[in-house]
């Protein structure tokens, strides 16, 4: 089945960018005779709020979107995340990391020549804690920050690919291919679990998409490079790779991408001003 999803975090109001992505995913599924799902990404329980989740449903309903109930919530999926982390730990491709953000920033202040400082997940980790894991560590540590050892999990000449039906920031579309060498140098050792969370975003989203049978992932171009992370995790965990459709970003008058702090562009603000659902669609050119 052609199945898309919209997966917001209940940490603030939905804005125009969220509306564009949700409507886009919904309309693509409906045009294909498929299904549109809503998923709540509340894995960060310290920031998730019930009133924001309630407003998400209210705003999406006002936009004319419909989805099956009940929705999947990441806070209910801790057992699935733990199982995947155990699998990766047993494969020998995870290690515990004790570095602070300051430690990583200081290490990145003297980068090697020709090596990028930033990747799709922020500062590229220098691998400080990578040698710390030994064969004697049989059990996965709990309540620890765990990183994926990309050098242990793939070969430089490995080839990965995914199908892009939208476009990346530079117009990338069609069959997108990349190598293990690119992942090692441009992305580095990713955090897959944090001390305070059952799983980090990249692991949770891959597992959730597979569990829901998502065939087409519809999201903004700002996540195009992160798709490479997700394709690598899908291969490691034996999960299918969906088709990806990255769409343009909605920006403010200065060209800056909208964020949740842009309350003036929140869907609820337009509703209070008497803007109709169709007028909002027209504003978004949908």
Coordinates of C-alpha atoms in Angstrom, one line a residue:
X1 CA 0.0 0.0 0.0
X2 CA 1.1 3.6 -0.7
X3 CA 1.4 4.8 2.8
X4 CA 2.8 8.2 4.1
X5 CA 3.0 9.7 7.5
X6 CA 3.4 13.0 9.3
X7 CA 5.4 12.7 12.5
X8 CA 5.5 15.9 14.6
X9 CA 7.0 16.3 18.1
X10 CA 4.5 17.7 20.7
X11 CA 7.0 20.4 21.8
X12 CA 5.3 23.5 20.3
X13 CA 2.8 24.7 17.8
X14 CA 2.6 23.5 14.3
X15 CA 3.6 26.3 11.8
X16 CA 3.2 26.8 8.0
X17 CA 6.1 24.4 7.3
X18 CA 4.4 21.6 9.2
X19 CA 1.1 22.3 7.4
X20 CA 2.9 22.1 4.0
X21 CA 4.5 18.8 4.8
X22 CA 1.4 17.2 6.3
X23 CA -0.9 18.3 3.5
X24 CA 1.7 17.2 0.9
X25 CA 2.0 13.7 2.5
X26 CA -1.8 13.4 2.9
X27 CA -2.5 14.5 -0.7
X28 CA 0.1 12.2 -2.2
X29 CA -1.4 9.2 -0.3
X30 CA -5.0 10.1 -1.3
X31 CA -4.1 10.6 -5.0
X32 CA -2.6 7.1 -5.0
X33 CA -5.5 5.5 -3.2
X34 CA -3.3 4.9 -0.2
X35 CA -3.2 5.8 3.5
X36 CA -2.0 8.8 5.5
X37 CA -0.8 8.2 9.1
X38 CA 0.0 10.5 12.0
X39 CA 2.7 9.5 14.4
X40 CA 3.7 11.4 17.6
X41 CA 7.5 11.7 18.1
X42 CA 7.4 12.1 21.9
X43 CA 10.6 10.2 22.7
X44 CA 12.0 13.2 24.5
X45 CA 9.5 13.1 27.4
X46 CA 11.2 16.0 29.1
X47 CA 9.9 18.4 26.4
X48 CA 6.7 16.7 25.1
X49 CA 3.5 18.2 26.4
X50 CA -0.1 16.8 26.2
X51 CA -1.6 20.2 25.3
X52 CA 0.7 20.5 22.3
X53 CA -0.3 17.0 21.2
X54 CA -3.9 17.9 21.5
X55 CA -3.4 21.0 19.4
X56 CA -1.6 19.0 16.7
X57 CA -4.7 16.9 16.2
X58 CA -6.9 19.9 16.3
X59 CA -4.8 21.8 13.7
X60 CA -4.5 18.8 11.4
X61 CA -8.3 18.2 11.5
X62 CA -8.9 21.9 10.7
X63 CA -6.6 21.5 7.6
X64 CA -9.0 18.8 6.4
X65 CA -6.7 15.8 7.1
X66 CA -7.9 12.5 8.3
X67 CA -6.0 9.5 9.6
X68 CA -6.7 6.1 11.3
X69 CA -6.7 5.8 15.1
X70 CA -5.0 5.1 17.3
X71 CA -1.8 6.9 16.4
X72 CA 1.6 5.5 17.1
X73 CA 3.5 7.3 19.9
X74 CA 7.2 6.8 20.3
X75 CA 6.9 6.8 24.1
X76 CA 5.1 3.4 23.7
X77 CA 7.9 1.9 21.7
X78 CA 10.7 1.7 24.1
X79 CA 10.8 -2.2 24.0
X80 CA 11.2 -2.1 20.2
X81 CA 14.1 0.4 20.5
X82 CA 15.8 -1.6 23.1
X83 CA 15.6 -4.8 21.0
X84 CA 17.2 -3.0 18.1
X85 CA 20.0 -1.6 20.3
X86 CA 20.6 -5.0 21.7
X87 CA 20.9 -6.3 18.1
X88 CA 23.4 -3.7 17.1
X89 CA 25.4 -4.1 20.3
X90 CA 25.6 -7.9 19.7
X91 CA 26.9 -7.1 16.2
X92 CA 29.7 -5.2 17.8
X93 CA 28.9 -1.8 16.1
X94 CA 27.9 0.2 19.2
X95 CA 30.0 1.8 21.9
X96 CA 29.3 3.9 24.9
X97 CA 30.3 7.5 24.7
X98 CA 31.0 9.8 27.7
X99 CA 32.0 12.9 25.8
X100 CA 30.2 16.2 26.6
X101 CA 29.2 18.7 23.8
X102 CA 32.2 20.8 24.9
X103 CA 34.5 17.9 24.5
X104 CA 33.3 17.3 20.9
X105 CA 33.5 21.1 20.1
X106 CA 37.0 21.3 21.4
X107 CA 38.1 18.3 19.3
X108 CA 36.4 19.8 16.3
X109 CA 38.3 23.1 16.7
X110 CA 41.4 21.5 15.2
X111 CA 40.0 19.4 12.3
X112 CA 42.1 17.4 10.0
X113 CA 42.8 19.0 6.6
X114 CA 40.1 18.1 4.1
X115 CA 37.8 16.5 6.7
X116 CA 34.4 18.3 7.1
X117 CA 33.6 19.6 10.6
X118 CA 29.8 19.4 10.3
X119 CA 27.6 16.6 8.9
X120 CA 23.8 16.1 8.8
X121 CA 23.8 15.3 12.5
X122 CA 25.8 18.3 13.6
X123 CA 29.5 18.2 14.6
X124 CA 31.2 15.1 13.3
X125 CA 32.3 13.1 16.3
X126 CA 36.1 12.5 16.4
X127 CA 35.8 9.0 17.7
X128 CA 37.3 9.7 21.1
X129 CA 35.4 6.9 23.0
X130 CA 35.5 4.4 20.1
X131 CA 38.5 2.4 21.4
X132 CA 36.9 2.1 24.9
X133 CA 34.8 -0.9 24.1
X134 CA 36.4 -4.2 24.7
X135 CA 35.4 -7.8 24.0
X136 CA 34.8 -8.1 27.7
X137 CA 31.7 -5.8 27.5
X138 CA 29.2 -8.5 26.8
X139 CA 26.0 -6.7 27.9
X140 CA 24.8 -3.4 26.5
X141 CA 25.0 -0.6 29.1
X142 CA 21.7 0.9 30.0
X143 CA 21.0 4.6 30.5
X144 CA 24.1 5.4 28.4
X145 CA 24.9 7.4 25.3
X146 CA 25.5 4.9 22.5
X147 CA 27.2 5.7 19.2
X148 CA 27.3 3.7 16.0
X149 CA 30.8 2.7 15.0
X150 CA 30.6 3.4 11.3
X151 CA 34.1 2.0 10.7
X152 CA 33.1 -1.3 12.2
X153 CA 29.6 -1.4 10.6
X154 CA 30.5 -0.8 7.0
X155 CA 33.3 -0.9 4.4
X156 CA 34.5 2.1 2.5
X157 CA 33.6 0.6 -0.8
X158 CA 30.0 -0.4 0.3
X159 CA 27.4 1.2 -2.0
X160 CA 24.1 2.4 -0.6
X161 CA 21.1 3.9 -2.5
X162 CA 17.6 5.2 -2.2
X163 CA 15.0 6.5 -4.6
X164 CA 14.2 10.2 -4.5
X165 CA 10.9 11.3 -6.1
X166 CA 11.2 14.9 -4.9
X167 CA 14.6 16.6 -4.8
X168 CA 17.4 17.4 -2.5
X169 CA 18.7 20.9 -1.8
X170 CA 20.8 20.9 -4.9
X171 CA 18.2 19.3 -7.1
X172 CA 19.2 15.7 -6.4
X173 CA 16.5 13.3 -7.7
X174 CA 16.0 9.8 -9.0
X175 CA 18.4 7.0 -7.8
X176 CA 20.7 8.5 -5.1
X177 CA 23.9 6.5 -4.5
X178 CA 26.6 7.0 -1.9
X179 CA 29.5 5.0 -0.5
X180 CA 30.5 3.8 2.9
X181 CA 33.5 6.1 2.6
X182 CA 31.2 9.1 2.4
X183 CA 29.4 8.0 5.5
X184 CA 32.6 7.5 7.4
X185 CA 34.1 10.9 6.5
X186 CA 31.0 13.1 6.2
X187 CA 28.7 11.7 8.9
X188 CA 30.8 9.8 11.4
X189 CA 29.7 7.9 14.5
X190 CA 26.1 8.8 15.2
X191 CA 24.3 8.8 18.6
X192 CA 21.6 6.1 18.5
X193 CA 20.7 6.3 22.2
X194 CA 21.0 8.9 24.9
X195 CA 21.2 8.6 28.7
X196 CA 17.8 10.4 29.0
X197 CA 16.0 8.8 26.0
X198 CA 15.2 5.2 24.9
X199 CA 16.5 6.0 21.4
X200 CA 17.8 8.9 19.4
X201 CA 15.8 10.3 16.5
X202 CA 17.6 8.4 13.7
X203 CA 17.1 5.0 15.2
X204 CA 13.5 5.6 16.3
X205 CA 12.4 7.0 12.9
X206 CA 13.8 4.1 11.0
X207 CA 12.2 1.5 13.3
X208 CA 8.9 3.4 13.3
X209 CA 8.7 3.7 9.5
X210 CA 9.3 0.0 9.2
X211 CA 6.8 -0.9 11.8
X212 CA 4.1 1.1 10.2
X213 CA 4.9 -0.1 6.7
X214 CA 5.6 3.4 5.4
X215 CA 6.2 3.2 1.6
X216 CA 6.9 6.9 0.9
X217 CA 8.6 9.2 3.4
X218 CA 7.5 12.8 2.7
X219 CA 9.5 15.5 4.4
X220 CA 11.5 18.7 4.0
X221 CA 14.8 19.1 2.1
X222 CA 16.6 19.8 5.3
X223 CA 16.5 16.1 6.1
X224 CA 17.8 15.0 2.7
X225 CA 21.4 14.2 4.0
X226 CA 20.0 12.5 7.1
X227 CA 18.3 10.0 4.7
X228 CA 21.8 8.5 4.1
X229 CA 22.0 7.8 7.9
X230 CA 18.6 6.1 7.7
X231 CA 19.5 3.9 4.7
X232 CA 22.6 2.7 6.5
X233 CA 20.6 1.8 9.6
X234 CA 17.9 0.0 7.5
X235 CA 20.6 -2.2 5.9
X236 CA 22.2 -3.0 9.3
X237 CA 18.9 -3.9 10.8
X238 CA 17.5 -5.8 7.8
X239 CA 14.7 -3.3 7.2
X240 CA 13.2 -2.1 3.9
X241 CA 14.1 1.2 2.5
X242 CA 11.1 3.4 1.6
X243 CA 10.9 5.7 -1.3
X244 CA 11.8 9.2 -0.2
X245 CA 10.2 12.5 -1.3
X246 CA 11.9 15.6 0.0
X247 CA 10.0 18.9 -0.7
X248 CA 10.9 22.5 -0.6
X249 CA 11.0 24.3 2.7
X250 CA 8.7 27.1 3.8
X251 CA 10.7 30.2 4.7
X252 CA 10.0 33.6 6.2
X253 CA 10.5 36.9 4.4
X254 CA 14.2 36.9 5.1
X255 CA 14.6 33.4 3.6
X256 CA 15.0 31.7 7.0
X257 CA 13.4 28.3 7.5
X258 CA 10.5 28.4 9.9
X259 CA 10.8 26.9 13.4
X260 CA 8.4 26.2 16.2
X261 CA 9.4 29.5 17.9
X262 CA 7.8 31.4 15.0
X263 CA 4.5 31.7 16.8
X264 CA 3.3 34.4 14.4
X265 CA 3.2 31.8 11.6
X266 CA 1.6 29.1 13.7
X267 CA -1.4 27.4 12.2
X268 CA -3.4 28.4 15.3
X269 CA -2.5 32.1 14.8
X270 CA -3.9 32.0 11.2
X271 CA -7.0 30.3 12.5
X272 CA -7.6 33.0 15.1
X273 CA -7.2 35.6 12.4
X274 CA -10.0 34.1 10.5
X275 CA -8.0 32.6 7.7
X276 CA -9.8 29.6 6.1
X277 CA -8.3 26.3 5.4
X278 CA -8.5 26.9 1.6
X279 CA -6.8 30.3 2.0
X280 CA -4.0 28.7 3.9
X281 CA -3.6 26.1 1.2
X282 CA -3.5 28.8 -1.4
X283 CA -0.9 30.6 0.6
X284 CA 1.2 27.5 0.5
X285 CA 0.6 27.0 -3.2
X286 CA -1.1 23.6 -2.6

